[in-house]
mmCIF file of C-alpha atoms in Angstrom:
data_model
loop_
_atom_site.group_PDB
_atom_site.id
_atom_site.type_symbol
_atom_site.label_atom_id
_atom_site.label_comp_id
_atom_site.label_asym_id
_atom_site.label_seq_id
_atom_site.Cartn_x
_atom_site.Cartn_y
_atom_site.Cartn_z
ATOM 1 C CA UNK B 1 23.158 18.236 -10.589
ATOM 2 C CA UNK B 2 22.631 15.032 -8.985
ATOM 3 C CA UNK B 3 19.298 13.183 -8.769
ATOM 4 C CA UNK B 4 17.098 14.518 -6.153
ATOM 5 C CA UNK B 5 13.910 11.790 -4.872
ATOM 6 C CA UNK B 6 12.172 15.271 -3.988
ATOM 7 C CA UNK B 7 9.042 13.261 -2.708
ATOM 8 C CA UNK B 8 6.173 12.692 0.030
ATOM 9 C CA UNK B 9 5.891 10.168 2.238
ATOM 10 C CA UNK B 10 4.783 8.619 5.366
ATOM 11 C CA UNK B 11 6.568 6.538 7.756
ATOM 12 C CA UNK B 12 3.904 5.401 10.662
ATOM 13 C CA UNK B 13 3.559 2.139 13.072
ATOM 14 C CA UNK B 14 -0.086 0.344 13.964
ATOM 15 C CA UNK B 15 1.081 -0.686 17.365
ATOM 16 C CA UNK B 16 -1.754 -3.728 17.235
ATOM 17 C CA UNK B 17 -0.249 -5.708 14.494
ATOM 18 C CA UNK B 18 3.100 -4.963 15.877
ATOM 19 C CA UNK B 19 3.842 -3.635 12.048
ATOM 20 C CA UNK B 20 5.570 -0.185 11.139
ATOM 21 C CA UNK B 21 6.177 1.168 7.572
ATOM 22 C CA UNK B 22 7.287 3.823 4.664
ATOM 23 C CA UNK B 23 4.719 4.713 1.353
ATOM 24 C CA UNK B 24 6.148 6.845 -0.486
ATOM 25 C CA UNK B 25 6.289 8.628 -4.081
ATOM 26 C CA UNK B 26 7.553 11.004 -6.282
ATOM 27 C CA UNK B 27 8.591 12.136 -9.772
ATOM 28 C CA UNK B 28 11.459 10.004 -9.477
ATOM 29 C CA UNK B 29 11.961 6.647 -11.057
ATOM 30 C CA UNK B 30 12.563 3.856 -8.772
ATOM 31 C CA UNK B 31 12.035 5.737 -5.233
ATOM 32 C CA UNK B 32 11.534 2.731 -3.555
ATOM 33 C CA UNK B 33 14.970 1.759 -4.329
ATOM 34 C CA UNK B 34 16.034 5.057 -2.268
ATOM 35 C CA UNK B 35 13.320 6.284 -0.007
ATOM 36 C CA UNK B 36 12.175 3.248 2.136
ATOM 37 C CA UNK B 37 13.915 1.293 5.257
ATOM 38 C CA UNK B 38 12.005 -0.511 7.807
ATOM 39 C CA UNK B 39 13.129 -2.893 10.087
ATOM 40 C CA UNK B 40 10.495 -5.117 12.255
ATOM 41 C CA UNK B 41 13.045 -4.857 15.490
ATOM 42 C CA UNK B 42 13.647 -1.578 14.900
ATOM 43 C CA UNK B 43 11.506 0.972 13.088
ATOM 44 C CA UNK B 44 11.323 3.029 9.420
ATOM 45 C CA UNK B 45 13.194 5.292 8.096
ATOM 46 C CA UNK B 46 12.514 7.185 5.357
ATOM 47 C CA UNK B 47 15.317 9.664 3.680
ATOM 48 C CA UNK B 48 14.700 12.055 0.652
ATOM 49 C CA UNK B 49 15.474 15.288 -1.146
ATOM 50 C CA UNK B 50 19.297 14.722 -2.062
ATOM 51 C CA UNK B 51 18.597 11.635 0.189
ATOM 52 C CA UNK B 52 21.544 10.322 2.382
ATOM 53 C CA UNK B 53 20.730 6.567 1.718
ATOM 54 C CA UNK B 54 22.764 5.533 4.945
ATOM 55 C CA UNK B 55 20.428 7.610 6.831
ATOM 56 C CA UNK B 56 18.343 4.042 6.315
ATOM 57 C CA UNK B 57 20.993 1.442 8.152
ATOM 58 C CA UNK B 58 22.184 3.962 10.412
ATOM 59 C CA UNK B 59 19.100 4.834 11.490
ATOM 60 C CA UNK B 60 17.551 1.547 11.961
ATOM 61 C CA UNK B 61 20.824 0.373 13.660
ATOM 62 C CA UNK B 62 20.946 3.496 16.306
ATOM 63 C CA UNK B 63 16.941 2.663 16.642
ATOM 64 C CA UNK B 64 18.071 -0.580 17.708
ATOM 65 C CA UNK B 65 20.656 0.493 20.139
ATOM 66 C CA UNK B 66 17.915 2.129 21.915
ATOM 67 C CA UNK B 67 18.154 5.473 20.890
ATOM 68 C CA UNK B 68 14.892 7.464 20.658
ATOM 69 C CA UNK B 69 13.774 8.681 17.010
ATOM 70 C CA UNK B 70 14.659 11.893 17.812
ATOM 71 C CA UNK B 71 17.821 10.883 19.284
ATOM 72 C CA UNK B 72 17.932 9.194 15.777
ATOM 73 C CA UNK B 73 17.589 12.317 14.096
ATOM 74 C CA UNK B 74 19.849 14.597 15.868
ATOM 75 C CA UNK B 75 22.650 11.902 15.534
ATOM 76 C CA UNK B 76 22.361 11.419 12.019
ATOM 77 C CA UNK B 77 21.495 15.350 10.783
ATOM 78 C CA UNK B 78 24.752 16.377 12.956
ATOM 79 C CA UNK B 79 27.070 14.236 11.821
ATOM 80 C CA UNK B 80 25.951 15.255 8.059
ATOM 81 C CA UNK B 81 27.333 19.110 6.607
ATOM 82 C CA UNK B 82 24.820 18.474 3.638
ATOM 83 C CA UNK B 83 21.703 17.906 5.663
ATOM 84 C CA UNK B 84 20.540 21.598 5.628
ATOM 85 C CA UNK B 85 19.808 19.983 1.479
ATOM 86 C CA UNK B 86 18.330 16.962 3.503
ATOM 87 C CA UNK B 87 14.376 15.328 4.813
ATOM 88 C CA UNK B 88 14.260 12.537 6.717
ATOM 89 C CA UNK B 89 11.401 10.938 9.008
ATOM 90 C CA UNK B 90 11.973 8.768 11.588
ATOM 91 C CA UNK B 91 9.112 5.798 13.796
ATOM 92 C CA UNK B 92 10.797 3.962 16.000
ATOM 93 C CA UNK B 93 9.376 0.419 16.717
ATOM 94 C CA UNK B 94 9.429 1.636 20.546
ATOM 95 C CA UNK B 95 6.729 4.395 19.189
ATOM 96 C CA UNK B 96 9.088 7.521 18.883
ATOM 97 C CA UNK B 97 8.724 9.762 16.420
ATOM 98 C CA UNK B 98 11.085 12.381 14.464
ATOM 99 C CA UNK B 99 11.429 14.392 11.297
ATOM 100 C CA UNK B 100 14.088 16.699 10.076
ATOM 101 C CA UNK B 101 13.543 19.039 6.866
ATOM 102 C CA UNK B 102 16.471 21.381 5.928
ATOM 103 C CA UNK B 103 16.442 24.823 5.788
ATOM 104 C CA UNK B 104 18.006 24.263 1.882
ATOM 105 C CA UNK B 105 15.373 21.854 0.575
ATOM 106 C CA UNK B 106 13.599 23.411 -1.466
ATOM 107 C CA UNK B 107 9.578 25.134 -1.710
ATOM 108 C CA UNK B 108 7.449 23.701 -0.861
ATOM 109 C CA UNK B 109 8.784 21.710 2.399
ATOM 110 C CA UNK B 110 8.228 20.688 5.747
ATOM 111 C CA UNK B 111 6.842 17.770 7.962
ATOM 112 C CA UNK B 112 3.830 17.037 9.828
ATOM 113 C CA UNK B 113 3.688 14.794 13.138
ATOM 114 C CA UNK B 114 0.794 12.804 14.701
ATOM 115 C CA UNK B 115 0.193 9.786 16.533
ATOM 116 C CA UNK B 116 2.303 6.645 15.538
ATOM 117 C CA UNK B 117 3.478 8.472 11.942
ATOM 118 C CA UNK B 118 5.219 11.281 10.789
ATOM 119 C CA UNK B 119 4.942 12.668 7.254
ATOM 120 C CA UNK B 120 7.009 14.651 4.579
ATOM 121 C CA UNK B 121 7.728 16.305 1.406
ATOM 122 C CA UNK B 122 9.743 18.960 -0.446
ATOM 123 C CA UNK B 123 9.076 20.517 -3.828
ATOM 124 C CA UNK B 124 5.552 20.259 -3.424
ATOM 125 C CA UNK B 125 2.962 22.066 -5.180
ATOM 126 C CA UNK B 126 1.495 23.214 -1.977
ATOM 127 C CA UNK B 127 1.443 22.855 2.557
ATOM 128 C CA UNK B 128 -2.200 21.154 2.197
ATOM 129 C CA UNK B 129 -0.464 18.123 0.321
ATOM 130 C CA UNK B 130 1.156 17.120 3.668
ATOM 131 C CA UNK B 131 -2.053 18.544 6.031
ATOM 132 C CA UNK B 132 -4.257 15.702 3.753
ATOM 133 C CA UNK B 133 -1.985 13.115 4.126
ATOM 134 C CA UNK B 134 -1.845 13.778 8.234
ATOM 135 C CA UNK B 135 -6.045 13.471 7.981
ATOM 136 C CA UNK B 136 -6.672 10.985 6.128
ATOM 137 C CA UNK B 137 -4.453 8.713 7.770
ATOM 138 C CA UNK B 138 -5.741 9.940 11.059
ATOM 139 C CA UNK B 139 -9.500 9.229 9.570
ATOM 140 C CA UNK B 140 -9.119 6.117 7.192
ATOM 141 C CA UNK B 141 -10.601 2.772 8.535
ATOM 142 C CA UNK B 142 -8.720 -0.163 8.434
ATOM 143 C CA UNK B 143 -5.556 -1.639 8.948
ATOM 144 C CA UNK B 144 -2.056 0.183 8.220
ATOM 145 C CA UNK B 145 -1.895 -0.161 4.264
ATOM 146 C CA UNK B 146 -4.663 0.689 3.984
ATOM 147 C CA UNK B 147 -3.923 3.877 5.982
ATOM 148 C CA UNK B 148 -0.801 4.416 4.275
ATOM 149 C CA UNK B 149 -2.267 4.065 1.057
ATOM 150 C CA UNK B 150 -4.903 6.738 1.618
ATOM 151 C CA UNK B 151 -2.614 9.068 3.070
ATOM 152 C CA UNK B 152 -0.770 8.695 -0.424
ATOM 153 C CA UNK B 153 -3.819 9.352 -2.467
ATOM 154 C CA UNK B 154 -5.108 12.399 -0.065
ATOM 155 C CA UNK B 155 -1.478 13.839 -0.260
ATOM 156 C CA UNK B 156 -1.494 13.518 -4.516
ATOM 157 C CA UNK B 157 -5.032 14.882 -4.738
ATOM 158 C CA UNK B 158 -4.474 18.001 -2.839
ATOM 159 C CA UNK B 159 -1.713 18.947 -4.627
ATOM 160 C CA UNK B 160 1.524 16.298 -4.580
ATOM 161 C CA UNK B 161 4.931 16.317 -6.244
ATOM 162 C CA UNK B 162 5.010 19.638 -7.446
ATOM 163 C CA UNK B 163 6.756 18.148 -10.919
ATOM 164 C CA UNK B 164 4.120 15.506 -11.318
ATOM 165 C CA UNK B 165 3.844 11.460 -10.818
ATOM 166 C CA UNK B 166 6.351 8.596 -11.390
ATOM 167 C CA UNK B 167 7.155 6.177 -8.730
ATOM 168 C CA UNK B 168 5.620 4.909 -5.413
ATOM 169 C CA UNK B 169 6.946 2.282 -3.017
ATOM 170 C CA UNK B 170 4.929 1.014 0.373
ATOM 171 C CA UNK B 171 7.028 -1.023 2.824
ATOM 172 C CA UNK B 172 5.491 -2.422 5.910
ATOM 173 C CA UNK B 173 7.670 -4.983 8.276
ATOM 174 C CA UNK B 174 6.306 -7.139 11.272
ATOM 175 C CA UNK B 175 7.598 -9.652 13.026
ATOM 176 C CA UNK B 176 7.654 -12.899 11.324
ATOM 177 C CA UNK B 177 5.031 -11.295 8.460
ATOM 178 C CA UNK B 178 7.306 -12.169 5.596
ATOM 179 C CA UNK B 179 6.534 -15.402 3.149
ATOM 180 C CA UNK B 180 6.144 -18.610 5.375
ATOM 181 C CA UNK B 181 6.968 -16.410 8.560
ATOM 182 C CA UNK B 182 10.450 -16.732 7.187
ATOM 183 C CA UNK B 183 11.383 -12.924 7.551
ATOM 184 C CA UNK B 184 9.786 -9.397 8.642
ATOM 185 C CA UNK B 185 8.936 -8.040 5.032
ATOM 186 C CA UNK B 186 5.684 -8.155 5.553
ATOM 187 C CA UNK B 187 4.379 -6.098 2.754
ATOM 188 C CA UNK B 188 7.056 -4.399 -0.115
ATOM 189 C CA UNK B 189 5.000 -3.691 -3.139
ATOM 190 C CA UNK B 190 6.271 -0.818 -5.603
ATOM 191 C CA UNK B 191 5.608 0.779 -8.737
ATOM 192 C CA UNK B 192 9.185 2.064 -10.481
ATOM 193 C CA UNK B 193 7.736 4.124 -13.675
ATOM 194 C CA UNK B 194 3.922 4.635 -14.880
ATOM 195 C CA UNK B 195 1.315 7.783 -15.361
ATOM 196 C CA UNK B 196 -0.358 7.066 -11.887
ATOM 197 C CA UNK B 197 2.130 5.034 -9.471
ATOM 198 C CA UNK B 198 -0.452 5.202 -6.518
ATOM 199 C CA UNK B 199 -3.169 3.456 -8.467
ATOM 200 C CA UNK B 200 -1.166 1.285 -9.394
ATOM 201 C CA UNK B 201 0.462 0.562 -6.161
ATOM 202 C CA UNK B 202 -3.085 0.239 -4.731
ATOM 203 C CA UNK B 203 -3.909 -2.266 -7.651
ATOM 204 C CA UNK B 204 -0.519 -4.587 -7.311
ATOM 205 C CA UNK B 205 -1.279 -4.231 -3.151
ATOM 206 C CA UNK B 206 -4.491 -6.028 -3.270
ATOM 207 C CA UNK B 207 -3.486 -9.196 -5.317
ATOM 208 C CA UNK B 208 -0.163 -8.855 -3.180
ATOM 209 C CA UNK B 209 -2.973 -9.148 0.194
ATOM 210 C CA UNK B 210 -4.933 -11.953 -1.707
ATOM 211 C CA UNK B 211 -1.629 -13.716 -2.897
ATOM 212 C CA UNK B 212 0.333 -13.465 0.485
ATOM 213 C CA UNK B 213 -0.907 -12.024 3.413
ATOM 214 C CA UNK B 214 -3.384 -13.936 5.926
ATOM 215 C CA UNK B 215 -6.598 -13.302 7.580
ATOM 216 C CA UNK B 216 -8.510 -14.649 10.285
ATOM 217 C CA UNK B 217 -11.507 -17.134 9.193
ATOM 218 C CA UNK B 218 -14.701 -15.883 8.752
ATOM 219 C CA UNK B 219 -17.489 -17.035 11.224
ATOM 220 C CA UNK B 220 -19.664 -18.164 8.412
ATOM 221 C CA UNK B 221 -19.346 -18.509 4.626
ATOM 222 C CA UNK B 222 -21.778 -17.557 1.577
ATOM 223 C CA UNK B 223 -22.160 -19.442 -1.528
ATOM 224 C CA UNK B 224 -22.398 -17.895 -4.861
ATOM 225 C CA UNK B 225 -26.055 -18.215 -6.487
ATOM 226 C CA UNK B 226 -28.334 -15.768 -8.420
ATOM 227 C CA UNK B 227 -27.599 -13.064 -10.504
ATOM 228 C CA UNK B 228 -24.186 -12.539 -9.127
ATOM 229 C CA UNK B 229 -23.353 -16.737 -9.474
ATOM 230 C CA UNK B 230 -24.171 -15.998 -13.248
ATOM 231 C CA UNK B 231 -21.814 -12.942 -13.454
ATOM 232 C CA UNK B 232 -18.941 -14.664 -12.100
ATOM 233 C CA UNK B 233 -19.560 -17.801 -14.657
ATOM 234 C CA UNK B 234 -19.785 -15.385 -17.575
ATOM 235 C CA UNK B 235 -16.479 -13.829 -16.201
ATOM 236 C CA UNK B 236 -15.152 -17.282 -15.403
ATOM 237 C CA UNK B 237 -16.052 -18.389 -18.903
ATOM 238 C CA UNK B 238 -14.494 -15.694 -20.754
ATOM 239 C CA UNK B 239 -11.262 -16.500 -19.302
ATOM 240 C CA UNK B 240 -11.416 -20.124 -20.074
ATOM 241 C CA UNK B 241 -11.694 -21.364 -16.902
ATOM 242 C CA UNK B 242 -15.681 -22.428 -17.357
ATOM 243 C CA UNK B 243 -16.988 -24.654 -20.867
ATOM 244 C CA UNK B 244 -20.431 -24.547 -19.298
ATOM 245 C CA UNK B 245 -23.797 -21.830 -19.825
ATOM 246 C CA UNK B 246 -23.379 -19.886 -17.471
ATOM 247 C CA UNK B 247 -26.564 -19.778 -14.678
ATOM 248 C CA UNK B 248 -27.848 -18.750 -11.173
ATOM 249 C CA UNK B 249 -26.332 -22.290 -10.009
ATOM 250 C CA UNK B 250 -23.281 -22.825 -9.169
ATOM 251 C CA UNK B 251 -22.678 -26.503 -8.941
ATOM 252 C CA UNK B 252 -19.743 -28.428 -8.960
ATOM 253 C CA UNK B 253 -18.344 -27.586 -12.117
ATOM 254 C CA UNK B 254 -18.703 -24.279 -11.269
ATOM 255 C CA UNK B 255 -16.516 -24.677 -8.468
ATOM 256 C CA UNK B 256 -13.986 -26.425 -10.241
ATOM 257 C CA UNK B 257 -13.726 -23.116 -12.505
ATOM 258 C CA UNK B 258 -13.537 -21.485 -9.754
ATOM 259 C CA UNK B 259 -10.837 -24.098 -8.140
ATOM 260 C CA UNK B 260 -8.828 -23.591 -11.412
ATOM 261 C CA UNK B 261 -8.912 -19.864 -11.301
ATOM 262 C CA UNK B 262 -7.367 -20.333 -7.918
ATOM 263 C CA UNK B 263 -4.601 -22.035 -8.674
ATOM 264 C CA UNK B 264 -3.804 -19.960 -11.836
ATOM 265 C CA UNK B 265 -3.587 -17.115 -9.466
ATOM 266 C CA UNK B 266 -1.269 -18.487 -7.048
ATOM 267 C CA UNK B 267 -4.496 -17.655 -4.202
ATOM 268 C CA UNK B 268 -4.290 -20.962 -2.321
ATOM 269 C CA UNK B 269 -3.868 -18.726 0.845
ATOM 270 C CA UNK B 270 -7.361 -18.751 1.127
ATOM 271 C CA UNK B 271 -9.672 -22.123 1.063
ATOM 272 C CA UNK B 272 -12.113 -22.116 -2.001
ATOM 273 C CA UNK B 273 -14.947 -21.548 0.523
ATOM 274 C CA UNK B 274 -13.608 -18.717 1.689
ATOM 275 C CA UNK B 275 -12.544 -17.529 -1.853
ATOM 276 C CA UNK B 276 -16.445 -18.460 -2.866
ATOM 277 C CA UNK B 277 -17.975 -16.259 0.031
ATOM 278 C CA UNK B 278 -15.486 -13.434 -0.549
ATOM 279 C CA UNK B 279 -17.257 -13.302 -4.364
ATOM 280 C CA UNK B 280 -20.204 -13.764 -3.519
ATOM 281 C CA UNK B 281 -20.055 -10.561 -0.405
ATOM 282 C CA UNK B 282 -17.441 -8.482 -2.754
ATOM 283 C CA UNK B 283 -19.015 -8.617 -6.630
ATOM 284 C CA UNK B 284 -21.784 -5.842 -6.245
ATOM 285 C CA UNK B 285 -19.381 -3.622 -4.256
ATOM 286 C CA UNK B 286 -16.624 -3.589 -6.861
ATOM 287 C CA UNK B 287 -18.568 -1.048 -9.256
ATOM 288 C CA UNK B 288 -19.090 1.194 -5.945
ATOM 289 C CA UNK B 289 -15.543 1.271 -5.468
ATOM 290 C CA UNK B 290 -14.858 2.176 -8.546
ATOM 291 C CA UNK B 291 -17.180 4.708 -8.721
ATOM 292 C CA UNK B 292 -16.152 6.410 -5.746
ATOM 293 C CA UNK B 293 -12.472 6.371 -6.998
ATOM 294 C CA UNK B 294 -14.150 7.839 -10.286
ATOM 295 C CA UNK B 295 -15.211 10.464 -7.801
ATOM 296 C CA UNK B 296 -12.290 11.592 -5.935
ATOM 297 C CA UNK B 297 -10.132 11.598 -9.170
ATOM 298 C CA UNK B 298 -8.701 14.729 -10.054
ATOM 299 C CA UNK B 299 -7.012 13.456 -13.224
ATOM 300 C CA UNK B 300 -10.200 13.369 -15.384
ATOM 301 C CA UNK B 301 -9.963 10.315 -17.538
ATOM 302 C CA UNK B 302 -11.634 7.009 -17.992
ATOM 303 C CA UNK B 303 -9.178 4.756 -17.391
ATOM 304 C CA UNK B 304 -10.529 3.205 -14.030
ATOM 305 C CA UNK B 305 -14.228 3.240 -15.554
ATOM 306 C CA UNK B 306 -14.402 -0.789 -15.908
ATOM 307 C CA UNK B 307 -12.142 -3.468 -14.730
ATOM 308 C CA UNK B 308 -11.354 -6.389 -17.105
ATOM 309 C CA UNK B 309 -12.960 -9.811 -15.943
ATOM 310 C CA UNK B 310 -9.764 -10.819 -13.807
ATOM 311 C CA UNK B 311 -9.531 -7.683 -12.649
ATOM 312 C CA UNK B 312 -12.978 -8.180 -11.495
ATOM 313 C CA UNK B 313 -12.506 -10.961 -9.890
ATOM 314 C CA UNK B 314 -9.558 -10.049 -7.636
ATOM 315 C CA UNK B 315 -11.072 -6.649 -7.077
ATOM 316 C CA UNK B 316 -14.058 -9.042 -5.410
ATOM 317 C CA UNK B 317 -12.155 -11.050 -3.331
ATOM 318 C CA UNK B 318 -10.167 -8.487 -2.047
ATOM 319 C CA UNK B 319 -13.832 -6.534 -1.205
ATOM 320 C CA UNK B 320 -15.022 -9.691 0.342
ATOM 321 C CA UNK B 321 -11.808 -10.476 2.592
ATOM 322 C CA UNK B 322 -11.874 -7.021 3.882
ATOM 323 C CA UNK B 323 -14.082 -7.076 6.321
ATOM 324 C CA UNK B 324 -11.906 -9.893 8.387
ATOM 325 C CA UNK B 325 -8.628 -8.961 10.302
ATOM 326 C CA UNK B 326 -5.512 -9.772 8.774
ATOM 327 C CA UNK B 327 -2.909 -12.256 11.170
#
């Protein structure tokens, strides 16, 4: 039997950022290589359930030609004899939205559309998976990446793929959003094989976000001091960046250690003062974020109970930067 990327996905658009993307999870290896197709000048397509990968490029071409999402879905499925076993979701850069779930898709299968998005899935534990995804996307604060990740988490927590978890992906395009503005690949992260792929996808995205995505400059910056400065220096010391005695003073030697950490991790996208500000603001938020993740987790393990030094620094930076709008 041909492997089927049976899965749950969300295709969505952020008109304020002029961005469009797909997020997906499946009990299927490397689902990111099969399901999502995205282009800033056209829109986004998720093809799944005995996926016809030609739906991706063909659908984007039709969107570029001016067809609506509804017309694209109709043309793709009408020309496909195996459409009853397929599932596809489409969001056009023009704001049009449509989806198709074939009658032969394995239960539970379905799709839901709302303002700027469509969610779809098959071989699901229950219908609540799609309902939870839709609600999470509609109610989550933040940008399109945060809302897409929230939808994946919510769908998984509500039931998810009946067969379990294996891989996840998030692909978002916006004009000149790619590295150095050279293409439209704004966010492109994926996890091909993992016990908890959505959690891992979120971790990888945060690192990607800090490294590659730009934020508006803060109106004011804070310096590290007191207990937070001492804790940060203890962490930098443990990581081999700081040779002094950690204290509440974040002096020149401490700043040099932070600069070394920034360079080693390719965080030059943010100035040193912005990075210090982000850590100062985000350090204490890490414990709260991890506690909330523990409370909402349904896997019952202690895997995320405590972050190691480097992971805590990265999480603090991401938390501190999150108040700033992405460019």
